[in-house]
Coordinates of N, CA and C in Angstrom, one line a residue:
X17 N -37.0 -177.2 -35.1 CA -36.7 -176.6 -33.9 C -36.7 -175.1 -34.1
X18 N -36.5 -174.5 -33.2 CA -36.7 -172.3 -33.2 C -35.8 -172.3 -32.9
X19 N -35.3 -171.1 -33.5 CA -34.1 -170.3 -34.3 C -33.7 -169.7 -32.3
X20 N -33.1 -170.2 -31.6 CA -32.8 -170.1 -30.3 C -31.4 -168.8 -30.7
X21 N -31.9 -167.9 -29.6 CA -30.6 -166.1 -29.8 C -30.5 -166.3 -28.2
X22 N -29.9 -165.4 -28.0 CA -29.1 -164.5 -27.0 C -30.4 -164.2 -26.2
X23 N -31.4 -163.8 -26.5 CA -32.5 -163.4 -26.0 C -33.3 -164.1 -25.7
X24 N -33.0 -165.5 -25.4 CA -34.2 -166.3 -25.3 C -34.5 -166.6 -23.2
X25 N -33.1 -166.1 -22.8 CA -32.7 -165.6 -21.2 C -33.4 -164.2 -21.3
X26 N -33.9 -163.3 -21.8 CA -34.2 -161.9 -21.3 C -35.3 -162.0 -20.4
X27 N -36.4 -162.8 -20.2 CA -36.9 -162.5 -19.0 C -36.5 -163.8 -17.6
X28 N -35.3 -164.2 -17.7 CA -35.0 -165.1 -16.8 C -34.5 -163.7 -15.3
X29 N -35.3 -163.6 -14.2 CA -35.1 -162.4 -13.6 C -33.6 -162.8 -12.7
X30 N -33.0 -164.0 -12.2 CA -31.8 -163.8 -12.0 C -30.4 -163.7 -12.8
X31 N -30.9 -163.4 -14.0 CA -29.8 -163.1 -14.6 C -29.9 -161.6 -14.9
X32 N -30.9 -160.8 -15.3 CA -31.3 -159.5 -15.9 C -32.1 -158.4 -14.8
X33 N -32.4 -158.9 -13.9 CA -33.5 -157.8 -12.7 C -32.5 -157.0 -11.9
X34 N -31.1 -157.3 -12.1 CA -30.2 -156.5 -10.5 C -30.2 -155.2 -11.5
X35 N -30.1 -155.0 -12.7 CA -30.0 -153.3 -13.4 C -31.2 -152.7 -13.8
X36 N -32.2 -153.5 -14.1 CA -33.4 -152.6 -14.1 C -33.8 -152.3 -12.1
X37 N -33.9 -153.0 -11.2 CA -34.0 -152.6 -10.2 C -32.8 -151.7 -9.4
X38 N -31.8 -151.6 -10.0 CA -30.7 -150.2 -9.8 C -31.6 -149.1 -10.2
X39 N -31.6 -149.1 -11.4 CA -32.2 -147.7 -12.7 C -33.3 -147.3 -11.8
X40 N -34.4 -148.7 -11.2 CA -35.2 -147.7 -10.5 C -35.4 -147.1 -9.1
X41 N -34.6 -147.7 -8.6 CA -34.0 -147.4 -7.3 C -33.6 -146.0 -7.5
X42 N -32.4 -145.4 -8.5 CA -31.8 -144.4 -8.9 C -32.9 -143.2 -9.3
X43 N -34.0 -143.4 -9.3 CA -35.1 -142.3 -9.4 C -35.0 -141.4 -8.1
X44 N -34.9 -142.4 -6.7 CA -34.9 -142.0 -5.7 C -34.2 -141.7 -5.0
X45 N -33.2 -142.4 -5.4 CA -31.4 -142.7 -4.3 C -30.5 -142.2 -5.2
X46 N -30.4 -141.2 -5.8 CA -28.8 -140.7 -6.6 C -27.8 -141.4 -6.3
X47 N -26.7 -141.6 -7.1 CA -25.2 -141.8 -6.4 C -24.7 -141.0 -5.7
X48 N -24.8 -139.4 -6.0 CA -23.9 -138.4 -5.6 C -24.4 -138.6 -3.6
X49 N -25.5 -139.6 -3.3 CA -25.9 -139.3 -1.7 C -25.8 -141.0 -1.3
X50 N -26.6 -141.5 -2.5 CA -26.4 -143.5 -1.8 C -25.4 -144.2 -2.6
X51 N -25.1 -145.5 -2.4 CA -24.1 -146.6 -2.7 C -25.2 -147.6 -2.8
X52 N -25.1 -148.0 -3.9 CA -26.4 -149.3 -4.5 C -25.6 -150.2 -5.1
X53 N -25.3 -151.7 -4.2 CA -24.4 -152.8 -4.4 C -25.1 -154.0 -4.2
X54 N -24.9 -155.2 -5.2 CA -25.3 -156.3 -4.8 C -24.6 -156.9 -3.8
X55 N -25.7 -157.7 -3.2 CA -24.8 -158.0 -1.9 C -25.4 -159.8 -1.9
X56 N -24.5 -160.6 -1.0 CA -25.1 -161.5 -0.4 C -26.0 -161.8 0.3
X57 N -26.8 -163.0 0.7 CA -28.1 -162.5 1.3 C -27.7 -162.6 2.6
X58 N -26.6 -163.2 3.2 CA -26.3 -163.2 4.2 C -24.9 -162.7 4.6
X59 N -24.7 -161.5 4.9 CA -23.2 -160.8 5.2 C -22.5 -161.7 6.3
X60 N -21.1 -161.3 6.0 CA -20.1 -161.7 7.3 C -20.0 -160.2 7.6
X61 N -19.4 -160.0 9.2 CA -19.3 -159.0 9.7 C -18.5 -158.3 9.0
X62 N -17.2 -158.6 7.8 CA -16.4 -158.0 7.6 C -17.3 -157.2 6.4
X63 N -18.1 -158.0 5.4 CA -18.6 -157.7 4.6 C -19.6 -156.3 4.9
X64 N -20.2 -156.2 6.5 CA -21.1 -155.6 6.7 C -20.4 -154.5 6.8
X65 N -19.2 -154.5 7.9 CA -18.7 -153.4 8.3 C -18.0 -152.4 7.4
X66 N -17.3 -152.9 5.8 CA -17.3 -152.6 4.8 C -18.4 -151.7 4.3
X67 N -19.3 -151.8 4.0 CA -20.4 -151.5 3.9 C -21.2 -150.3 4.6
X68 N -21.2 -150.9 6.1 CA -21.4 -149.3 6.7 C -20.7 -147.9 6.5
X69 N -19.1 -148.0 5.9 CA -18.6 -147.0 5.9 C -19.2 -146.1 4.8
X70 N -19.5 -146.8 4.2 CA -20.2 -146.0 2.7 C -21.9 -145.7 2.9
X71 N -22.3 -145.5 4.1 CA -23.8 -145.4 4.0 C -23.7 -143.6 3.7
X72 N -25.3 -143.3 3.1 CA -26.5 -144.6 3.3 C -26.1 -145.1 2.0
X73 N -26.5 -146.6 2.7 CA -25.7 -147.7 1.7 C -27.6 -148.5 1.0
X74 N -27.3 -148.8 0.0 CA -28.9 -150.3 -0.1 C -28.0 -151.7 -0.9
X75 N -28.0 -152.3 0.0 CA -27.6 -153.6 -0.7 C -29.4 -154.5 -1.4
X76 N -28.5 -154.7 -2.7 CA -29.8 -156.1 -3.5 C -29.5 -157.6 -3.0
X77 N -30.2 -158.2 -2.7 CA -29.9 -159.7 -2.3 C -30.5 -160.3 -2.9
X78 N -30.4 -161.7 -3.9 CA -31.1 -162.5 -3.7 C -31.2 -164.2 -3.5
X79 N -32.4 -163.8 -2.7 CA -32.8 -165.1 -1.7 C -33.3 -166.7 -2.2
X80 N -34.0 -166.2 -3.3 CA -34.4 -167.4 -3.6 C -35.8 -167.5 -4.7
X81 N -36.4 -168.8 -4.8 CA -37.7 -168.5 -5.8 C -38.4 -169.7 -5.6
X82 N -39.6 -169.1 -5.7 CA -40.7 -170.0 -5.4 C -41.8 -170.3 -6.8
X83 N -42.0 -171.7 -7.0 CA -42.7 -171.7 -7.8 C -43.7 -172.0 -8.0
X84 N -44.9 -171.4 -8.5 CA -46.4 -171.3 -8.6 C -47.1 -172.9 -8.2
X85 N -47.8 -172.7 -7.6 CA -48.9 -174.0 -7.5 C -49.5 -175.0 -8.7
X86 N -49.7 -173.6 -9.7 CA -50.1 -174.2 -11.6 C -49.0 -174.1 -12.1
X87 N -47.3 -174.1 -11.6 CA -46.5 -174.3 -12.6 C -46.6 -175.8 -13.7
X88 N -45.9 -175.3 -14.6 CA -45.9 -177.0 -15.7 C -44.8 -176.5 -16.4
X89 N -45.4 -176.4 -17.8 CA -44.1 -176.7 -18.8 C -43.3 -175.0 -18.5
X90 N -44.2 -174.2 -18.2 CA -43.7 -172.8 -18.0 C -43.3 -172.1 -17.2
X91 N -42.0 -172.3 -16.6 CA -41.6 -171.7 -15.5 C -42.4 -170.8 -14.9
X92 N -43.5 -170.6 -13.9 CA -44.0 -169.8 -13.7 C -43.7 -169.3 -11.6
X93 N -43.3 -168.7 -10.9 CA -42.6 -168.3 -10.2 C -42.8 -167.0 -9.7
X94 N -42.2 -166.7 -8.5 CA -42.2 -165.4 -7.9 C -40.4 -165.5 -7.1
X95 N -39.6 -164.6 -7.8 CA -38.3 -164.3 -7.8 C -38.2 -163.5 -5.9
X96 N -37.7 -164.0 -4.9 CA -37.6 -163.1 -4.1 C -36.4 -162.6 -3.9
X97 N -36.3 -161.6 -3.5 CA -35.3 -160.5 -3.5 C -35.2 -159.7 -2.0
X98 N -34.1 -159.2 -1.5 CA -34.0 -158.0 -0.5 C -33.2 -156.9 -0.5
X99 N -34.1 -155.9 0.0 CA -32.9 -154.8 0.0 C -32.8 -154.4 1.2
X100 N -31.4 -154.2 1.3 CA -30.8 -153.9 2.9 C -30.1 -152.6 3.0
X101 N -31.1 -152.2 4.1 CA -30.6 -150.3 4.5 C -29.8 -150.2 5.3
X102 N -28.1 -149.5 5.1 CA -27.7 -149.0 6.1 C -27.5 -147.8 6.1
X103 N -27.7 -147.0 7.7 CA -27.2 -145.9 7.5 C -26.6 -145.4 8.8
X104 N -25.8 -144.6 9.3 CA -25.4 -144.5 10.4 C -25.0 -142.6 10.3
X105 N -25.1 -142.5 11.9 CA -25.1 -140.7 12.4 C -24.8 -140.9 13.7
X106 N -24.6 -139.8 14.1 CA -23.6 -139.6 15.5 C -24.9 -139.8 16.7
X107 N -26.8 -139.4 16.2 CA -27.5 -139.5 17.2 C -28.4 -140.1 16.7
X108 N -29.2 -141.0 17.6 CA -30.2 -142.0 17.4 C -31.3 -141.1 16.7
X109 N -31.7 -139.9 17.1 CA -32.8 -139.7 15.9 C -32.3 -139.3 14.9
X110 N -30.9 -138.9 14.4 CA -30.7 -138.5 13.1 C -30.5 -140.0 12.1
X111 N -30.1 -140.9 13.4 CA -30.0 -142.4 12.3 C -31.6 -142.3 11.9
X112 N -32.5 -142.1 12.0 CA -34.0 -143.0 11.4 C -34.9 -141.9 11.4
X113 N -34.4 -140.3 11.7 CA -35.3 -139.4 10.9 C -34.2 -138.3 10.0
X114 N -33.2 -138.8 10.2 CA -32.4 -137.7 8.9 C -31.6 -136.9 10.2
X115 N -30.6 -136.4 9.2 CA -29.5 -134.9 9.3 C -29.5 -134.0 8.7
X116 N -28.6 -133.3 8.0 CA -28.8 -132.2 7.2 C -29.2 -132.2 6.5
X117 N -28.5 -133.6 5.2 CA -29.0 -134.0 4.3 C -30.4 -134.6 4.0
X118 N -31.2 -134.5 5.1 CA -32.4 -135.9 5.1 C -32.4 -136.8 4.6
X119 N -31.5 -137.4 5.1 CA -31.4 -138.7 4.9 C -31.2 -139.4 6.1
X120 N -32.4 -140.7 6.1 CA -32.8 -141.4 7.6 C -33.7 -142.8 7.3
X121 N -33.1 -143.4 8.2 CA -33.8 -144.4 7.5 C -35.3 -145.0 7.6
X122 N -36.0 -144.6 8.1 CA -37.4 -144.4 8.1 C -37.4 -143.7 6.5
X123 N -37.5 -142.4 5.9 CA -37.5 -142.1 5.0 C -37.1 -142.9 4.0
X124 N -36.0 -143.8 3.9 CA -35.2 -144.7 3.0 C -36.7 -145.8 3.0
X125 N -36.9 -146.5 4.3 CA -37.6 -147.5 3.9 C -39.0 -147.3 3.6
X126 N -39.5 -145.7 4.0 CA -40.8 -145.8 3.1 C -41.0 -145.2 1.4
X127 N -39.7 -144.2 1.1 CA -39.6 -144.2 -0.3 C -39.2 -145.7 -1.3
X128 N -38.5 -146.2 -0.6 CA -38.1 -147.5 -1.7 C -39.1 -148.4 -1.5
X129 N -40.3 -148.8 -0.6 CA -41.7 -149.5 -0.5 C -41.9 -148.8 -1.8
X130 N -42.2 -147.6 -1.5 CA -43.5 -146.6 -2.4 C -42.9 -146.9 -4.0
X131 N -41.8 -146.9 -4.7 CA -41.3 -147.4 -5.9 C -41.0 -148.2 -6.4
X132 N -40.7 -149.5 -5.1 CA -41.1 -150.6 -5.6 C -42.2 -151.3 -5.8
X133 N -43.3 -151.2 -4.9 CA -44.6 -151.6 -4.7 C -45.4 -151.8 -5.9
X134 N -45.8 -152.3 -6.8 CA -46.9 -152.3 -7.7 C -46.0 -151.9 -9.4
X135 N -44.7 -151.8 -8.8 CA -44.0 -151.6 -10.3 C -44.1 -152.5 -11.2
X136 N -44.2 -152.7 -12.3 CA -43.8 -153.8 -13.4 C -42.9 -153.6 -14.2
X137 N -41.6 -154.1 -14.1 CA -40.7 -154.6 -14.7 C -40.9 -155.3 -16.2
X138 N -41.1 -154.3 -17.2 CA -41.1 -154.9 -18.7 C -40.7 -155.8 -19.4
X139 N -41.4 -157.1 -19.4 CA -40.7 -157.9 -19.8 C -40.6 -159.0 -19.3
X140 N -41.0 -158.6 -17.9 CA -40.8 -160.1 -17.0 C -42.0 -160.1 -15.7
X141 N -42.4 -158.9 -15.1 CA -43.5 -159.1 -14.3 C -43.8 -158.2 -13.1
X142 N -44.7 -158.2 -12.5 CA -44.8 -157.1 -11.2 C -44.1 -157.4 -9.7
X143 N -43.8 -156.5 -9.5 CA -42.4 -156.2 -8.3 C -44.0 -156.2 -7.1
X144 N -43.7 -156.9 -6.3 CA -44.3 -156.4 -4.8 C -44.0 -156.5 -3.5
X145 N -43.8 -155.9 -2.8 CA -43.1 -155.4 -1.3 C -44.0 -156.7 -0.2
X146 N -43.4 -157.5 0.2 CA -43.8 -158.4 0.9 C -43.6 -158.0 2.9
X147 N -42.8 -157.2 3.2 CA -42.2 -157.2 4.3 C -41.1 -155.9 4.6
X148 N -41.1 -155.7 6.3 CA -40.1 -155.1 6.1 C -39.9 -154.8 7.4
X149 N -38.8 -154.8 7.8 CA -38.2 -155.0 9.5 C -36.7 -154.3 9.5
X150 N -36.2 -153.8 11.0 CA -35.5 -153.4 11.5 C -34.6 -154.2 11.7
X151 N -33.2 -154.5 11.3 CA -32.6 -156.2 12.0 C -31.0 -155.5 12.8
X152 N -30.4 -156.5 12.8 CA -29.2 -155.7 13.6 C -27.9 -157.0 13.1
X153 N -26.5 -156.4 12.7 CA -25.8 -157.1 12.1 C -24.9 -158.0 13.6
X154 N -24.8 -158.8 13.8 CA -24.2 -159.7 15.0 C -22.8 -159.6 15.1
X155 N -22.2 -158.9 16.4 CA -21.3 -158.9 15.9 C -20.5 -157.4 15.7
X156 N -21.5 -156.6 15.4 CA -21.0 -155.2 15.0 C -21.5 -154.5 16.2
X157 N -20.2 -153.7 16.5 CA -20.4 -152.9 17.7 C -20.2 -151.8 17.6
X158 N -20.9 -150.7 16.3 CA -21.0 -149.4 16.3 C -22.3 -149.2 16.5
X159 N -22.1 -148.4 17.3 CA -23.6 -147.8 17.5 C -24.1 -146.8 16.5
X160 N -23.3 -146.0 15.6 CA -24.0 -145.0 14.6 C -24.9 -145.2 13.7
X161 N -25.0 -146.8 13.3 CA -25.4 -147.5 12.3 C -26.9 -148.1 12.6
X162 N -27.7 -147.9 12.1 CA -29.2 -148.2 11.9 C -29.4 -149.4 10.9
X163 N -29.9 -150.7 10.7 CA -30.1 -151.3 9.7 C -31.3 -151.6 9.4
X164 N -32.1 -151.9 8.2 CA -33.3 -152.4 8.1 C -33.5 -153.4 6.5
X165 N -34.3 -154.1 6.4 CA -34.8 -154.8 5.2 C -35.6 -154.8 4.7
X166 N -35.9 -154.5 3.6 CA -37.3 -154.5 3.0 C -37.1 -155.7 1.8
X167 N -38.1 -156.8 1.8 CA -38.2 -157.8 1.2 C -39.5 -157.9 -0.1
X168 N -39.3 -158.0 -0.9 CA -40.3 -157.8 -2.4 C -40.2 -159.3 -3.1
X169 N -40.7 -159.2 -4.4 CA -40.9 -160.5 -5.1 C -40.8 -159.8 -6.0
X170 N -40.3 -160.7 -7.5 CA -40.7 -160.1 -8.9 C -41.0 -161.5 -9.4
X171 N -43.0 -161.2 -10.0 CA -43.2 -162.6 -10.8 C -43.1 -162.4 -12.2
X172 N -42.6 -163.6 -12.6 CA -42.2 -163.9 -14.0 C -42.7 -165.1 -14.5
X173 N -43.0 -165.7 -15.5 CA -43.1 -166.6 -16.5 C -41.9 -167.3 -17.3
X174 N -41.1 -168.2 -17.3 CA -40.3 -168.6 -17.9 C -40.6 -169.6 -18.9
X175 N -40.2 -169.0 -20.0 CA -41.3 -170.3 -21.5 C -40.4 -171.0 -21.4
X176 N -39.7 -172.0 -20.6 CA -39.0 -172.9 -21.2 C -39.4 -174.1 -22.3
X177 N -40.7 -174.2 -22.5 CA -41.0 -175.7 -23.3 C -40.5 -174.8 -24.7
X178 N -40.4 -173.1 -25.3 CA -39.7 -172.6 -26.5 C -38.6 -172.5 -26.7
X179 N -37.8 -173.0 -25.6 CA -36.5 -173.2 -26.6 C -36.0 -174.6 -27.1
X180 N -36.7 -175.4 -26.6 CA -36.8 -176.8 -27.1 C -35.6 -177.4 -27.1
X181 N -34.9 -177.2 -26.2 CA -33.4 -178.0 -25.8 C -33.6 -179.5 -25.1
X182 N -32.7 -180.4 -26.5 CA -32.8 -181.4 -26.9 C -31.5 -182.1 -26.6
X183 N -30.3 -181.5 -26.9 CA -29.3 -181.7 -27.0 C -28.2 -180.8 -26.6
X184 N -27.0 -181.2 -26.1 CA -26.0 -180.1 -25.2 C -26.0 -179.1 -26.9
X185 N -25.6 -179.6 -27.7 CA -25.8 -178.7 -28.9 C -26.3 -177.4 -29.0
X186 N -27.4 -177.8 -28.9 CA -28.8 -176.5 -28.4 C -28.8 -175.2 -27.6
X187 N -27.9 -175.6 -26.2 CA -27.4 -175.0 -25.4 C -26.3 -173.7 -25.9
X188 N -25.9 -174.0 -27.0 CA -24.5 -172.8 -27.4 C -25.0 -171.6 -28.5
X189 N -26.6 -171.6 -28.8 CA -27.4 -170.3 -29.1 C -27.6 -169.5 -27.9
X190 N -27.4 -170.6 -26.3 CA -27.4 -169.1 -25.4 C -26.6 -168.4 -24.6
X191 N -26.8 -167.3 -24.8 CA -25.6 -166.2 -24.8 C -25.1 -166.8 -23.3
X192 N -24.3 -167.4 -22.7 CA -23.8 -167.8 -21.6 C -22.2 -168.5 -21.8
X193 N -21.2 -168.0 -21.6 CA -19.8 -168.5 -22.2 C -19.6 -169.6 -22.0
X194 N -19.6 -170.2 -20.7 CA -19.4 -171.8 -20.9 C -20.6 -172.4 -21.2
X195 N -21.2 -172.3 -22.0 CA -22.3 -173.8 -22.3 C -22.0 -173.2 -24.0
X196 N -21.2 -172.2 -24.6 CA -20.9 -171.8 -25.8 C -19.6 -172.6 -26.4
X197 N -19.2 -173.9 -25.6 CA -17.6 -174.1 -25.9 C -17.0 -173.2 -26.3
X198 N -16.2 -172.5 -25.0 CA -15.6 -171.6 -24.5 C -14.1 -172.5 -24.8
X199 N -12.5 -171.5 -25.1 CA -11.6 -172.4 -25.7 C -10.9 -171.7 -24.2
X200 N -11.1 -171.3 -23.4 CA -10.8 -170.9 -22.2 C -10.0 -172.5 -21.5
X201 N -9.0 -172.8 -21.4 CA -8.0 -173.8 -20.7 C -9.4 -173.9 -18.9
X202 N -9.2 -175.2 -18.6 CA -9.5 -175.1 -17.4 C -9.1 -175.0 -16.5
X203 N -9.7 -174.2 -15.3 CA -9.4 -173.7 -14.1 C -7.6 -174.7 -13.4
X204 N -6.9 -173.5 -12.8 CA -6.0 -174.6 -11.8 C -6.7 -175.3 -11.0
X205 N -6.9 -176.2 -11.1 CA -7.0 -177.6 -9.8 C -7.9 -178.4 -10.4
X206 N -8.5 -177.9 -12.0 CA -9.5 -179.4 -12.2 C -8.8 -180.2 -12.5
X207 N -9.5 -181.4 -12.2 CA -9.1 -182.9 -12.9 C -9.5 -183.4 -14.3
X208 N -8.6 -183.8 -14.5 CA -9.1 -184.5 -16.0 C -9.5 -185.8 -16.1
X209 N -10.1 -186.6 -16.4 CA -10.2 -187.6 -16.4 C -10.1 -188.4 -17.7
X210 N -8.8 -189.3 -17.6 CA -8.6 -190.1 -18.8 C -9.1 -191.2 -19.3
X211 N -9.2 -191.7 -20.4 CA -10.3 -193.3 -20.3 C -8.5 -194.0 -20.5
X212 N -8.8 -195.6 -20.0 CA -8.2 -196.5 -20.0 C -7.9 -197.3 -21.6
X213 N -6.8 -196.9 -22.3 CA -6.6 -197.2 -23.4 C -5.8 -199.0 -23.8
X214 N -5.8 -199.0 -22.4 CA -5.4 -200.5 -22.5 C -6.7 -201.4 -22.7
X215 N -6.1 -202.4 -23.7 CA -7.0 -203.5 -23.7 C -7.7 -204.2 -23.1

């Protein structure tokens, strides 16, 4: 069997892509002007409205994953992901062409296309921009606030037939705390289940 490490998850893209996709985001969006948060792919209004206070905001979401027509032994896949723009200003053209600062979200969603578009992610596969629309949160009744989505893919390859997991055994070379027998007490409210020691 192969000497299974901590790195045999490095190109699994939902565990590892929300910080290389920060870092490159951050080429474009500083912190000192955006707020770059993972988010759910589907907000409650409390969550949204949260959120608008801090714009311009980009929430990461992800949605789901699709796998290849020639997948087999090798996970092979396209990871989908979203990012969600808010931004809000006291007048409808400064929501979607800028204020003082220029910042608007028209500019937001055609710089974050332009950086993510055609990028590859080392290690795991190329980023590409599938979509991108204006949406509106249900619900929320400020008018300052502008929202839109731009929706991408990152494909990857996943060798699962190399780590050759045979046995729950196998499982505790990877770096993940509970499948490592973790001496962690279990949660309040699990059940235990006893076997019947009577005869």
């Amino acid at each position: 069997m192969v000497d299974l490490t901590p790195a045999t998850l490095d190109t699994a893209p939902i565990a590892t892509i929300e910080q290389p996709l920060v870092d490159r985001l951050r080429l474009a969006f500083p912190p000192r002007n955006f707020t770059i948060e993972r988010v759910p792919s589907t907000m409650t209004l409390r969550e949204f409205q949260r959120h608008a206070r801090t714009t311009p905001f980009i929430g990461l979401a992800w949605l789901g994953l699709d796998p290849d027509e020639a997948n087999g032994r090798q996970l092979k896949a396209k990871m989908q992901w979203r990012a969600i723009l808010i931004t809000s200003a006291r007048t409808l053209e400064a929501r979607f062409k800028g204020d003082a600062r220029d910042i608007g979200l028209d500019a937001m969603i055609d710089v974050l296309s332009l950086i993510l578009n055609g990028w590859t992610i080392e290690g795991i596969g190329a980023v590409t921009v599938t979509g991108a629309k204006a949406v509106f949160a249900e619900g929320n009744e400020d008018d300052d606030v502008a929202i839109a989505q731009v929706d991408f893919t990152v494909a990857y390859v996943a060798r699962l037939a190399a780590m050759q997991i045979k046995t729950a055994a196998d499982l505790a070379a990877i770096d993940i705390e509970w499948l490592a027998g973790s001496e962690t007490p279990p949660a309040a409210g699990t059940q235990t289940l006893e076997q019947n020691q009577e005869g």
